[in-house]
PDB file of C-alpha atoms in Angstrom:
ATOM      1  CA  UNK A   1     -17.527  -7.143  70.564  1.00 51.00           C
ATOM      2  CA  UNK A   2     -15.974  -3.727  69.512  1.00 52.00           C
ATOM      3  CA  UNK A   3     -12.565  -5.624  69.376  1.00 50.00           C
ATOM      4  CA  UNK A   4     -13.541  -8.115  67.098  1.00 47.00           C
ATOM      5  CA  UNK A   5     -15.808  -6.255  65.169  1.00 53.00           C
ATOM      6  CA  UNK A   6     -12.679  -3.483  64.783  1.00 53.00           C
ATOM      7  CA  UNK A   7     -10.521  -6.919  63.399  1.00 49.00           C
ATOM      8  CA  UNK A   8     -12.912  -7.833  61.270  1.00 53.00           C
ATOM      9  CA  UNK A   9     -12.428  -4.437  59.756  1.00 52.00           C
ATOM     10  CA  UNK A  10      -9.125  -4.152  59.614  1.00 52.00           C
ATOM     11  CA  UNK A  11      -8.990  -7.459  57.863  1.00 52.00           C
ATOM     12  CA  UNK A  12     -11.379  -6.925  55.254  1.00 52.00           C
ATOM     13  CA  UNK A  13      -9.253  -3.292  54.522  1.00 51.00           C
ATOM     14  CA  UNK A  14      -6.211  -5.218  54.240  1.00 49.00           C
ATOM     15  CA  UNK A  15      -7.640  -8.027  51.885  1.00 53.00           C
ATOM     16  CA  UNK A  16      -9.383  -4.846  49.796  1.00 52.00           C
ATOM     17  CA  UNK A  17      -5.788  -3.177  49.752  1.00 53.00           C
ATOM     18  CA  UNK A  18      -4.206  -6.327  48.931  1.00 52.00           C
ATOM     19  CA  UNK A  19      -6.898  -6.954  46.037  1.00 47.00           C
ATOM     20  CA  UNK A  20      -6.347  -3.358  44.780  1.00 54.00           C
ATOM     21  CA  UNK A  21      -2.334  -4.185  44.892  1.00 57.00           C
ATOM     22  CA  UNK A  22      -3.441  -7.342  42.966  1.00 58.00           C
ATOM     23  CA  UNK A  23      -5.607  -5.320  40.721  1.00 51.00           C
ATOM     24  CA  UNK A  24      -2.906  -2.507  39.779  1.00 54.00           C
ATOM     25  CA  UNK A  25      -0.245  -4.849  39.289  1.00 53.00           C
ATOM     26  CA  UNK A  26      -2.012  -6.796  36.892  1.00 53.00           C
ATOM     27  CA  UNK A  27      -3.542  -3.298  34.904  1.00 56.00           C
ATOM     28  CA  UNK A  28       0.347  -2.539  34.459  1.00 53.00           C
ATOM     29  CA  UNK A  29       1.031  -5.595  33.148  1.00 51.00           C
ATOM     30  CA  UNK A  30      -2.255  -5.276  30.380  1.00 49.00           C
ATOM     31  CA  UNK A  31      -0.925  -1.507  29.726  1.00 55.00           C
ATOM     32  CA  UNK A  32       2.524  -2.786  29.110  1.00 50.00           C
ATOM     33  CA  UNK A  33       1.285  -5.309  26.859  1.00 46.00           C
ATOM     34  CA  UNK A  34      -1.238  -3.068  25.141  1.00 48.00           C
ATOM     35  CA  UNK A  35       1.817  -0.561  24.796  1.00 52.00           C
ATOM     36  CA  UNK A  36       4.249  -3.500  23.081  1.00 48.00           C
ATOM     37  CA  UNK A  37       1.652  -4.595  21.048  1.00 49.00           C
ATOM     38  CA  UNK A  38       0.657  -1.117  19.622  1.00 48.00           C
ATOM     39  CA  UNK A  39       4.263  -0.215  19.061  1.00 48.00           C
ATOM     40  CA  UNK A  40       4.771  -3.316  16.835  1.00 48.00           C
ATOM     41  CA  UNK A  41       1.750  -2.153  14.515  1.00 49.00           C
ATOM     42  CA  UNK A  42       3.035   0.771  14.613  1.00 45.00           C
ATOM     43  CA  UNK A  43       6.215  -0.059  13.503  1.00 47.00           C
ATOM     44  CA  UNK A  44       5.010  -3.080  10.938  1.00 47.00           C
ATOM     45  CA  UNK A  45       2.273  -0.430   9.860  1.00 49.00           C
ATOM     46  CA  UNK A  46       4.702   2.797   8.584  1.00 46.00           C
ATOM     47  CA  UNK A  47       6.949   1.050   6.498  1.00 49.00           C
ATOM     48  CA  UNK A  48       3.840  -0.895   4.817  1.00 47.00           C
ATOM     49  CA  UNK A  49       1.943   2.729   4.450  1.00 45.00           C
ATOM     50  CA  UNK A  50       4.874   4.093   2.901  1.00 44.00           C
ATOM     51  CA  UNK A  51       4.976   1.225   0.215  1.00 49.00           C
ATOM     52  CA  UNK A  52       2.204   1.274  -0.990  1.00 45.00           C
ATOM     53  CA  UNK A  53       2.677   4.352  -2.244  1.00 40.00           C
ATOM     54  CA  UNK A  54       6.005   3.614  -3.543  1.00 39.00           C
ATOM     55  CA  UNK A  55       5.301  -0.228  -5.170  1.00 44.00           C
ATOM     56  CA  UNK A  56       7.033  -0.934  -8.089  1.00 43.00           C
ATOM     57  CA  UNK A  57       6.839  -4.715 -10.414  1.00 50.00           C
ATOM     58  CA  UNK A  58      10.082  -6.316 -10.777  1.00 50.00           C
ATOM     59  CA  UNK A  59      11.136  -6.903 -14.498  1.00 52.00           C
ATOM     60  CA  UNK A  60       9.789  -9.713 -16.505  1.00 60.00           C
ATOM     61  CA  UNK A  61      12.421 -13.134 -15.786  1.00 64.00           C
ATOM     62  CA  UNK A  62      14.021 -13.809 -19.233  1.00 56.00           C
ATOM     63  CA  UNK A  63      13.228 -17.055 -21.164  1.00 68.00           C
ATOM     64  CA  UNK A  64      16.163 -18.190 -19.959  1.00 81.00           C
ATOM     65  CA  UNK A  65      15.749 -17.424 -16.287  1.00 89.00           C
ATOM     66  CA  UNK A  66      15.888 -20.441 -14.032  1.00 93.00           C
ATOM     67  CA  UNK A  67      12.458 -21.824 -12.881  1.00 95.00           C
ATOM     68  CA  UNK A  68      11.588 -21.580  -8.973  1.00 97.00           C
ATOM     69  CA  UNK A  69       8.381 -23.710  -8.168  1.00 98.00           C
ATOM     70  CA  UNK A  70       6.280 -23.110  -4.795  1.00 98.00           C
ATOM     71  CA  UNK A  71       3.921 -26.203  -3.405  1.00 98.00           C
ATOM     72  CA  UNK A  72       1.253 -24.945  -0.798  1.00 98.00           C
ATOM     73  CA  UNK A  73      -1.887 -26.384   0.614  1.00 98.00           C
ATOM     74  CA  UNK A  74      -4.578 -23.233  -0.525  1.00 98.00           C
ATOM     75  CA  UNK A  75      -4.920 -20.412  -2.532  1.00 97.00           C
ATOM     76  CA  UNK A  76      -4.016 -17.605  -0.502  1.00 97.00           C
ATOM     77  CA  UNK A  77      -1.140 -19.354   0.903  1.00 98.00           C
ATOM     78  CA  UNK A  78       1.363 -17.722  -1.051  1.00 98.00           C
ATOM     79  CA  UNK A  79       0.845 -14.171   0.089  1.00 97.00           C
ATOM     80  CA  UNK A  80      -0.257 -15.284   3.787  1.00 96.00           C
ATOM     81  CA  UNK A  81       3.222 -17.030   4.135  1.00 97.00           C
ATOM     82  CA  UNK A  82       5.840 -17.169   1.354  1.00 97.00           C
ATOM     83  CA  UNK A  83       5.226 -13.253   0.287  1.00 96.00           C
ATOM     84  CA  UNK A  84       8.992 -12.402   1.178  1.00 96.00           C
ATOM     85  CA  UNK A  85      10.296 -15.577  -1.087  1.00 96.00           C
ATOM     86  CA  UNK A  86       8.139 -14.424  -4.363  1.00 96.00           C
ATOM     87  CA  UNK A  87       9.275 -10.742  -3.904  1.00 94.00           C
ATOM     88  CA  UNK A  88      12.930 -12.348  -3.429  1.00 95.00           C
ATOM     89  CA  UNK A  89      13.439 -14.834  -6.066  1.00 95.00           C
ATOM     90  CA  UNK A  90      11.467 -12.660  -8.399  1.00 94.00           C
ATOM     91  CA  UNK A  91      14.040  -9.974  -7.252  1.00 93.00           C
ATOM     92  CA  UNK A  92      16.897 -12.135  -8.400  1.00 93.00           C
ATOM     93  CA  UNK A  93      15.278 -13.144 -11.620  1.00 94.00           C
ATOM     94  CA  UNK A  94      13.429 -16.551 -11.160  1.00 95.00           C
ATOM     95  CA  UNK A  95      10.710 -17.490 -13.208  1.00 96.00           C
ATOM     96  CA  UNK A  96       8.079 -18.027 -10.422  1.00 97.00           C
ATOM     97  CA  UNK A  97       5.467 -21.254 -10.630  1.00 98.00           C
ATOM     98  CA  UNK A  98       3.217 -22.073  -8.310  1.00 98.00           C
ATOM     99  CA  UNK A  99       0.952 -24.621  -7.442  1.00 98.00           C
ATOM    100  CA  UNK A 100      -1.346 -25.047  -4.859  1.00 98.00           C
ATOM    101  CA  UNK A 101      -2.580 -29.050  -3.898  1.00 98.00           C
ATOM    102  CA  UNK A 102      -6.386 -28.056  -2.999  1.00 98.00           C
ATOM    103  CA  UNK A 103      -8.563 -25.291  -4.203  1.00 98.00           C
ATOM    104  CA  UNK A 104      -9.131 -24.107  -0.647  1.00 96.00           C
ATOM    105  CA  UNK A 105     -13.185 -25.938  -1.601  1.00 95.00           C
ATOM    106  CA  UNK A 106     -13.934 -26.885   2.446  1.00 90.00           C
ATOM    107  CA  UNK A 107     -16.681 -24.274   2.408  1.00 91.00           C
ATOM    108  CA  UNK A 108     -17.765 -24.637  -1.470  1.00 94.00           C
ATOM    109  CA  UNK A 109     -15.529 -21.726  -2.222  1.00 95.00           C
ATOM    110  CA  UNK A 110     -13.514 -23.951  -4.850  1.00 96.00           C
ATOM    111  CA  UNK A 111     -13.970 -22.074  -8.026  1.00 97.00           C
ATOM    112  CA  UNK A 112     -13.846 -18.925  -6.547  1.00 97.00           C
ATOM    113  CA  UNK A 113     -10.327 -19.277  -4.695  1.00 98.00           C
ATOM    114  CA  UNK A 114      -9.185 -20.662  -7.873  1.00 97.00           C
ATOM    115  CA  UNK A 115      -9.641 -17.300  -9.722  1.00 97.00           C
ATOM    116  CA  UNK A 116      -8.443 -15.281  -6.665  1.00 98.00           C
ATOM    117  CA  UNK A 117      -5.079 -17.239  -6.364  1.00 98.00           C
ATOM    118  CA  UNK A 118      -5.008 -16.157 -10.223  1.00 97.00           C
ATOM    119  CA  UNK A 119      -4.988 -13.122  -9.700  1.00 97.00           C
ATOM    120  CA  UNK A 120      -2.811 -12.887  -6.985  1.00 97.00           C
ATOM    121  CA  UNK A 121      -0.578 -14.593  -9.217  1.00 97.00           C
ATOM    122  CA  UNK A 122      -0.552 -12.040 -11.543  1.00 96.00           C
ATOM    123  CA  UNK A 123       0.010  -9.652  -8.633  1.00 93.00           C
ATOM    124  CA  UNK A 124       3.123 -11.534  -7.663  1.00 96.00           C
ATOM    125  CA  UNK A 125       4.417 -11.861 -11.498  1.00 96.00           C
ATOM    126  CA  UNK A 126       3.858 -15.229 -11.205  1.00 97.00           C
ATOM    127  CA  UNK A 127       3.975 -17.227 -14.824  1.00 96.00           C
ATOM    128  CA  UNK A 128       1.457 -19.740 -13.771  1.00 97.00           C
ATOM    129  CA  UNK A 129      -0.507 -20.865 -10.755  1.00 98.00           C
ATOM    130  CA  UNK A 130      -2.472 -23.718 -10.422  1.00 98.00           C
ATOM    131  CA  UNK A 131      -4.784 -25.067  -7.898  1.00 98.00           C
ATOM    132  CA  UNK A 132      -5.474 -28.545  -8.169  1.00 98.00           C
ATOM    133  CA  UNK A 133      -8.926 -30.231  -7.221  1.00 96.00           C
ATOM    134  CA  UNK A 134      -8.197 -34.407  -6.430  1.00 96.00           C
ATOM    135  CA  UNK A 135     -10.574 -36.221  -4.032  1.00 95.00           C
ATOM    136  CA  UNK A 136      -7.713 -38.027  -2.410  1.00 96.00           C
ATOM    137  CA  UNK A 137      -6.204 -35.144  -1.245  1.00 97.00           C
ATOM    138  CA  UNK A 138      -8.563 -32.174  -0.399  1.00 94.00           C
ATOM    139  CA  UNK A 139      -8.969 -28.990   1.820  1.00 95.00           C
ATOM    140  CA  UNK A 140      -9.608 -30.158   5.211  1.00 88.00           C
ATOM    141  CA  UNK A 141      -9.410 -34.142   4.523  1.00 88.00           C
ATOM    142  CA  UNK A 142      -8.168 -35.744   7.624  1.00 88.00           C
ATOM    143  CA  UNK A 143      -5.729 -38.296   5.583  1.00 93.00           C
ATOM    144  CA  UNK A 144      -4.319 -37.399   2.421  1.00 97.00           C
ATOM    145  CA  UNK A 145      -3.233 -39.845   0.221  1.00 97.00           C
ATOM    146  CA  UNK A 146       0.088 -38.955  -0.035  1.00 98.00           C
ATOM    147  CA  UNK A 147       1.009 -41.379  -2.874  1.00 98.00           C
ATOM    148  CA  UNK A 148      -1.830 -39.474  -5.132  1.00 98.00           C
ATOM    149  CA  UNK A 149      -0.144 -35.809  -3.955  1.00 98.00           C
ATOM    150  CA  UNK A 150       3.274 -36.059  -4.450  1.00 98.00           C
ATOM    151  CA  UNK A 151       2.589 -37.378  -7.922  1.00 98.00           C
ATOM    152  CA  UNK A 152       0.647 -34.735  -8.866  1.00 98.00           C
ATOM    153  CA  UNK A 153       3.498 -32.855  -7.668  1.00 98.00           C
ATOM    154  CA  UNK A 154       6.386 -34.539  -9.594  1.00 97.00           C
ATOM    155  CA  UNK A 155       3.839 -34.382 -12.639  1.00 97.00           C
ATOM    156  CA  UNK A 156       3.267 -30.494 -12.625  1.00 97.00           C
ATOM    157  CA  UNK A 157       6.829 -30.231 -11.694  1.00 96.00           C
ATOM    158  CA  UNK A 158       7.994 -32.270 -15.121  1.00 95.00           C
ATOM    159  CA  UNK A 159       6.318 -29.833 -17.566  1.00 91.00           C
ATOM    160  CA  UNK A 160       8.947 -26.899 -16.459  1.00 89.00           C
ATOM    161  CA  UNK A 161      12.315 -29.655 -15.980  1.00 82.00           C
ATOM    162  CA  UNK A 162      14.095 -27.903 -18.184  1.00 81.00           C
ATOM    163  CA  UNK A 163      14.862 -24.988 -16.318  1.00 89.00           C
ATOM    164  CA  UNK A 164      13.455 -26.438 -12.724  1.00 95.00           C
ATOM    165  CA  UNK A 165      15.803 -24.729 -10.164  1.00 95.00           C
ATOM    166  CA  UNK A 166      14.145 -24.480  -6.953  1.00 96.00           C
ATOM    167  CA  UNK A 167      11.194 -25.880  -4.646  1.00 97.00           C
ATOM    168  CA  UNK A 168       9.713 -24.423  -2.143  1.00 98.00           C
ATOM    169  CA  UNK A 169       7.225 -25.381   0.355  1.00 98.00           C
ATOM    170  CA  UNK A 170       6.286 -25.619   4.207  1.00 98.00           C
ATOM    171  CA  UNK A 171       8.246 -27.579   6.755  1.00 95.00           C
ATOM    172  CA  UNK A 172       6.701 -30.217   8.755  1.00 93.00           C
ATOM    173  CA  UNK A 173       5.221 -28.156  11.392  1.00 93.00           C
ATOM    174  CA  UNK A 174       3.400 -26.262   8.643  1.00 95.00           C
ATOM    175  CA  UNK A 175       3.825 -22.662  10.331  1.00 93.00           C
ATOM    176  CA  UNK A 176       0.565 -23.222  12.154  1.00 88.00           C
ATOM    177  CA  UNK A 177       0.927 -26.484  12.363  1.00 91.00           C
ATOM    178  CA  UNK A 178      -2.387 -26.398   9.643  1.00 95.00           C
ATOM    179  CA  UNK A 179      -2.817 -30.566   8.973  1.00 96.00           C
ATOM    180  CA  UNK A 180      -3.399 -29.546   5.306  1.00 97.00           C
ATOM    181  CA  UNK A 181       0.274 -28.113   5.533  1.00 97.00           C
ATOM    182  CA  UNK A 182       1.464 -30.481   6.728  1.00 97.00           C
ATOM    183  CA  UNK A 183       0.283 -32.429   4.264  1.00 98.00           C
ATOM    184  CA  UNK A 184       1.970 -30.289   1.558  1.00 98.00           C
ATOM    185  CA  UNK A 185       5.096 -30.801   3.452  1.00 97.00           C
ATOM    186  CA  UNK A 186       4.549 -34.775   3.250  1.00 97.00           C
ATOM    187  CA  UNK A 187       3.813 -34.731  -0.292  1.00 98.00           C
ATOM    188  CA  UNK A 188       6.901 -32.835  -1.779  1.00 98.00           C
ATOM    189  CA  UNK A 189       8.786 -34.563   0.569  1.00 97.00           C
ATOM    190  CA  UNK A 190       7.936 -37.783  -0.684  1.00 97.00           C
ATOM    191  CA  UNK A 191       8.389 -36.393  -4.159  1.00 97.00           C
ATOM    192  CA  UNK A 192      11.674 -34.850  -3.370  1.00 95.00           C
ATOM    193  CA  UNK A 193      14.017 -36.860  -4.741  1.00 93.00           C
ATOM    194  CA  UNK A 194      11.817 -37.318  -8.148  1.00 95.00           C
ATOM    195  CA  UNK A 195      11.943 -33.828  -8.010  1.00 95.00           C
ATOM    196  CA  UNK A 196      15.697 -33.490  -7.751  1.00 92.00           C
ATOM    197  CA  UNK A 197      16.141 -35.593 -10.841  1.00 92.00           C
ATOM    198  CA  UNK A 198      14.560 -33.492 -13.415  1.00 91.00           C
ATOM    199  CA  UNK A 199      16.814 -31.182 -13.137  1.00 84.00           C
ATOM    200  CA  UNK A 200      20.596 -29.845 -12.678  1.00 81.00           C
ATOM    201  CA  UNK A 201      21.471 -29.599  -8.858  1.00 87.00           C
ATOM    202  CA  UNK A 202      17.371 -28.690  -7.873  1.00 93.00           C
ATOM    203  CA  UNK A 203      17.229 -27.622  -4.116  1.00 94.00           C
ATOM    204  CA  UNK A 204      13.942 -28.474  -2.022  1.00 96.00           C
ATOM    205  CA  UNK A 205      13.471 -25.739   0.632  1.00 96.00           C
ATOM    206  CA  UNK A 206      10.938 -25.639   3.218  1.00 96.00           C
ATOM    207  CA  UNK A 207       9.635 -23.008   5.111  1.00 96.00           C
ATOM    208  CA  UNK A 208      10.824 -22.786   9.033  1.00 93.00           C
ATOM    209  CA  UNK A 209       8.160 -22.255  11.062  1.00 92.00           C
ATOM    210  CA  UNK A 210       9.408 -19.882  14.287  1.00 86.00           C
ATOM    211  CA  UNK A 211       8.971 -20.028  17.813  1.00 82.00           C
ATOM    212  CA  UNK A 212       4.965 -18.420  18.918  1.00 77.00           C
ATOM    213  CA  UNK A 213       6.861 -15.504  20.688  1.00 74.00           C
ATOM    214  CA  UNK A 214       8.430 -14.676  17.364  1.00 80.00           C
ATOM    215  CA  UNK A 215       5.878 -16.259  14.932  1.00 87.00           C
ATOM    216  CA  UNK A 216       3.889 -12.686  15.604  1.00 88.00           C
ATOM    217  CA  UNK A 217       6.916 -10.590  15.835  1.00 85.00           C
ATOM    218  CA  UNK A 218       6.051  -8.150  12.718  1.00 86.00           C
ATOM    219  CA  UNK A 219       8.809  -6.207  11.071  1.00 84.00           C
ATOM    220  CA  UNK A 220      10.468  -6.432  14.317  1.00 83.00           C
ATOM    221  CA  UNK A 221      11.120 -10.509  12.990  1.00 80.00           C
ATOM    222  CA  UNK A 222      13.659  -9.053  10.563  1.00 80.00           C
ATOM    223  CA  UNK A 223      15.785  -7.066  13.909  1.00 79.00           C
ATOM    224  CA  UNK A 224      15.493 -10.400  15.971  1.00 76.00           C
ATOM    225  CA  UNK A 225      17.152 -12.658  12.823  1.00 76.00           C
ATOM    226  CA  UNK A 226      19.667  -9.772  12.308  1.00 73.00           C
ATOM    227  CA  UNK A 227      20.958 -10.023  16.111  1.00 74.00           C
ATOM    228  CA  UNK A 228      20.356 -13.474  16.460  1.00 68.00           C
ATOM    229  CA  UNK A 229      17.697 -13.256  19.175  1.00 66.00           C
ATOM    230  CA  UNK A 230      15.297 -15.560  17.743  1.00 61.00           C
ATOM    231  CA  UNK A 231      17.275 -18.529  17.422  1.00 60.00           C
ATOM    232  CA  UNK A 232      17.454 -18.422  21.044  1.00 57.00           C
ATOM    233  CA  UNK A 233      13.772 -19.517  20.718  1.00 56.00           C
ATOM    234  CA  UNK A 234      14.451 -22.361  18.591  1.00 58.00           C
ATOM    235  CA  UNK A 235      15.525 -25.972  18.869  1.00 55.00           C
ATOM    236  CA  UNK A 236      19.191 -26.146  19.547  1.00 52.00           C
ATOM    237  CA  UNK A 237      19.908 -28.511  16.690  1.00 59.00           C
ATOM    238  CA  UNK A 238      17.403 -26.399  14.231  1.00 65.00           C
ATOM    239  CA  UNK A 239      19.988 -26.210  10.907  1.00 68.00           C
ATOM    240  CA  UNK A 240      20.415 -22.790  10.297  1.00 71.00           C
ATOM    241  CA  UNK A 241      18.836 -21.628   6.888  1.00 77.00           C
ATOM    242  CA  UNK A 242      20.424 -21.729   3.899  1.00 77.00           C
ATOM    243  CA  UNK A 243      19.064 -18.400   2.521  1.00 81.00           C
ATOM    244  CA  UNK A 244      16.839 -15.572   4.164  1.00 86.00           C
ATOM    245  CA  UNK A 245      14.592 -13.790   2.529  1.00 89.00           C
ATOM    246  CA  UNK A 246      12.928 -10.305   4.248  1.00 85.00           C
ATOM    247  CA  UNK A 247      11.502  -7.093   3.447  1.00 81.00           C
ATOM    248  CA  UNK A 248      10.655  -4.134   6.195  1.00 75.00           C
ATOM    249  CA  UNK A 249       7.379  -3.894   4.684  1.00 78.00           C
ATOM    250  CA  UNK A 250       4.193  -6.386   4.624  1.00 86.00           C
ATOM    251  CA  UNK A 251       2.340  -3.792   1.458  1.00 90.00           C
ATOM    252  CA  UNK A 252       2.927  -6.535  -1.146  1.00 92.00           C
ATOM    253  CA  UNK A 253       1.306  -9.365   0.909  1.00 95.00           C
ATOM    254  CA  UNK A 254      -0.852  -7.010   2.195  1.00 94.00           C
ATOM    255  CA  UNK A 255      -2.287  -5.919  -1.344  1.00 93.00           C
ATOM    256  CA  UNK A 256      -2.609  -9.181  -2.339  1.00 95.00           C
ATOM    257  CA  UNK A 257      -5.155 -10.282   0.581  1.00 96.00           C
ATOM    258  CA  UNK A 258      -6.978  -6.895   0.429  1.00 95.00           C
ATOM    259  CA  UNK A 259      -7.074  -7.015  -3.672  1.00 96.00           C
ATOM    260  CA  UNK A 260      -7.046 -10.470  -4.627  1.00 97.00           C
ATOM    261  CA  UNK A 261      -8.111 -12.835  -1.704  1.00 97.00           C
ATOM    262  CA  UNK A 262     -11.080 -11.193  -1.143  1.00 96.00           C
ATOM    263  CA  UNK A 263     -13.333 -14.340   0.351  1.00 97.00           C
ATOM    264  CA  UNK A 264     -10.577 -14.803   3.095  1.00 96.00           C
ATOM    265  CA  UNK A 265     -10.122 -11.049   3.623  1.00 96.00           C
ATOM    266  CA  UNK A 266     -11.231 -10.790   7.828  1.00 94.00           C
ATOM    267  CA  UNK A 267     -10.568  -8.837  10.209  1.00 94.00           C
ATOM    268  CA  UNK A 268      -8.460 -11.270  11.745  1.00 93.00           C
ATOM    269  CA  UNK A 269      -6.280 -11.604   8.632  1.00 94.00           C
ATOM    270  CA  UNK A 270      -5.874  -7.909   8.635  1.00 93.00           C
ATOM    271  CA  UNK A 271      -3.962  -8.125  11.888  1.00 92.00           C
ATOM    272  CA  UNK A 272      -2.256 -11.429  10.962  1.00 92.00           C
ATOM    273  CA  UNK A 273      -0.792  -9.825   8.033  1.00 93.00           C
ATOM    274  CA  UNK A 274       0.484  -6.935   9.876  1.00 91.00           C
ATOM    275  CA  UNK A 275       1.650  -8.661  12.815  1.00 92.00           C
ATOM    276  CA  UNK A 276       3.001 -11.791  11.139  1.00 94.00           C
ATOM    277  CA  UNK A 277       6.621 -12.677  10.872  1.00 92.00           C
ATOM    278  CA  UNK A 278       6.188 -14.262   7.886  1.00 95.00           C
ATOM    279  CA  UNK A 279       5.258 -11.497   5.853  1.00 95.00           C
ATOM    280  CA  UNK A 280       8.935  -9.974   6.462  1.00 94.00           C
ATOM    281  CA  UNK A 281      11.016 -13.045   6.884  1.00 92.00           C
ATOM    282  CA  UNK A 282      10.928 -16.159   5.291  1.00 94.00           C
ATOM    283  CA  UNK A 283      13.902 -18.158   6.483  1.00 92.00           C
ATOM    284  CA  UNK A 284      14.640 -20.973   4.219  1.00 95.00           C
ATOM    285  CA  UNK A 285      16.220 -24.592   4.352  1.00 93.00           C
ATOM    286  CA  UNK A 286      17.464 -27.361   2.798  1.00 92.00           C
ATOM    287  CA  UNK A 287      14.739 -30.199   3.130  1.00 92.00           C
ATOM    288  CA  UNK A 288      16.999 -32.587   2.061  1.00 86.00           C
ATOM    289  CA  UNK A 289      20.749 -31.243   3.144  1.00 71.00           C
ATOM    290  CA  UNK A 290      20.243 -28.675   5.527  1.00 53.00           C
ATOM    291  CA  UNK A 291      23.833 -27.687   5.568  1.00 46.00           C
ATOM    292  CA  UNK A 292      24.019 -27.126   2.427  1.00 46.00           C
ATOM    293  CA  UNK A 293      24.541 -23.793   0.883  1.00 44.00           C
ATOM    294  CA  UNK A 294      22.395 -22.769  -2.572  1.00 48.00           C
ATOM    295  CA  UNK A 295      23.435 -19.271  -3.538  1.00 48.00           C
TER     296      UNK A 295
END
């Protein structure tokens, strides 16, 4: 009895060191985690602290300036996802348009996202912004009617021709592969080569959406693209982009949200800004000739 009372202990000592292995193994692996998440906050955070304090509007386009039109799903879309674009074509002297195909209404919110994506606009030195309000194509609908949507688009699109340069919008997986993305994808798309017609040489660009390990890469988002680490994440025959846009700080997108976007202004967001890839790097392409070059 002795003997196999003394095994019995000296197996349950080795399963309980064997747990504890188990157990410290996997507490390293949370702390190193913990300590490569908190070092890209840190390093998204500095660069947006130091700004804010240091912000500056870019100079009124001239009434000459070529036009540059952004299609997105909801208000707050804009500064969630395409904040490095606005800064960027803004930057090189575009006259900015944007229009987004729902007012973000799925939980009655309607008229108020309308007057924060206003504001934003204003924020962004955006000329006009427009959320639209159709019942064939709404915030959360299941089916769009895609006919209705890009029509509306090529529509909108027709009252700025004259100058029309550039449109921008999501690619088909949307970013977050968000259905109502999507759906903006499937609408310029369709109304793509309308578009291209009302103008001289006008380029449709869409959004990439990255790889998850990257898609929350912060600030760091702009190193990976500049060493070419993330496109080992990425399809192989992925065309490259035809133009980046970044910026080593998130306080424009960051402002907007906080300022302007109050209703959708969570927690949640707070970190999404920070963290997200997309408000450093936007990497753009062609959605109808990929290999083509724009600038």
């Amino acid at each position: 009895m002795d003997h196999l009372s003394r095994g019995r202990e000296d197996g349950e000592a080795l399963t309980g060191c064997a747990v504890r292995s188990r157990c410290a193994a996997t507490e390293k692996r949370m702390s190193a985690a913990a300590r490569l998440a908190a070092a890209t906050i840190a390093l998204s955070l500095v660069p947006t602290l130091f700004d804010r304090c240091s912000h500056q509007k870019s100079a009124s386009p001239t009434g000459s300036a070529p036009v540059a039109l952004l299609v997105t799903a909801h208000p707050d879309d804009e500064s969630m996802f395409f904040g490095p674009t606005l800064r960027g074509l803004r930057e090189m002297g575009h006259d900015m348009y944007l229009l987004s195909l729902t007012t973000g209404d799925s939980q009655g919110l309607g008229p108020v996202r309308s007057r924060e994506l206003d504001a934003a606009a204003r924020e962004w030195g955006v000329s006009e912004a427009v959320a639209l309000d159709h019942p064939t194509f709404r915030d959360a609908l299941s089916v769009w009617d895609i006919t209705a949507a890009s029509a509306a688009v090529v529509s909108y699109a027709s009252r700025i021709r004259r100058r029309l340069s550039i449109v921008v919008t999501f690619d088909w997986n949307g970013i977050s592969h968000h259905p109502d993305h999507r759906h903006a994808h499937e609408a310029v798309m369709a109304a793509a080569h309308s578009l291209t017609r009302l103008g001289r040489n006008v380029k449709i660009l869409q959004l990439q959406s990255q790889a998850r390990p990257f898609a929350f890469s912060g600030a760091l988002g702009v190193a990976f693209r500049r060493i070419g680490l993330s496109a080992l994440f990425n399809s192989a025959d992925r065309p490259a982009p035809v133009h980046i846009f970044h910026q080593w700080s998130s306080a424009n997108v960051y402002r907007s949200m906080q300022r302007h976007h109050r209703s959708q202004w969570r927690w949640f967001r707070v970190i999404h800004v920070l963290l997200s890839r997309y408000s450093y790097i936007n990497e753009l392409e062609d959605m109808l000739t990929p290999s083509a070059s724009i600038f």
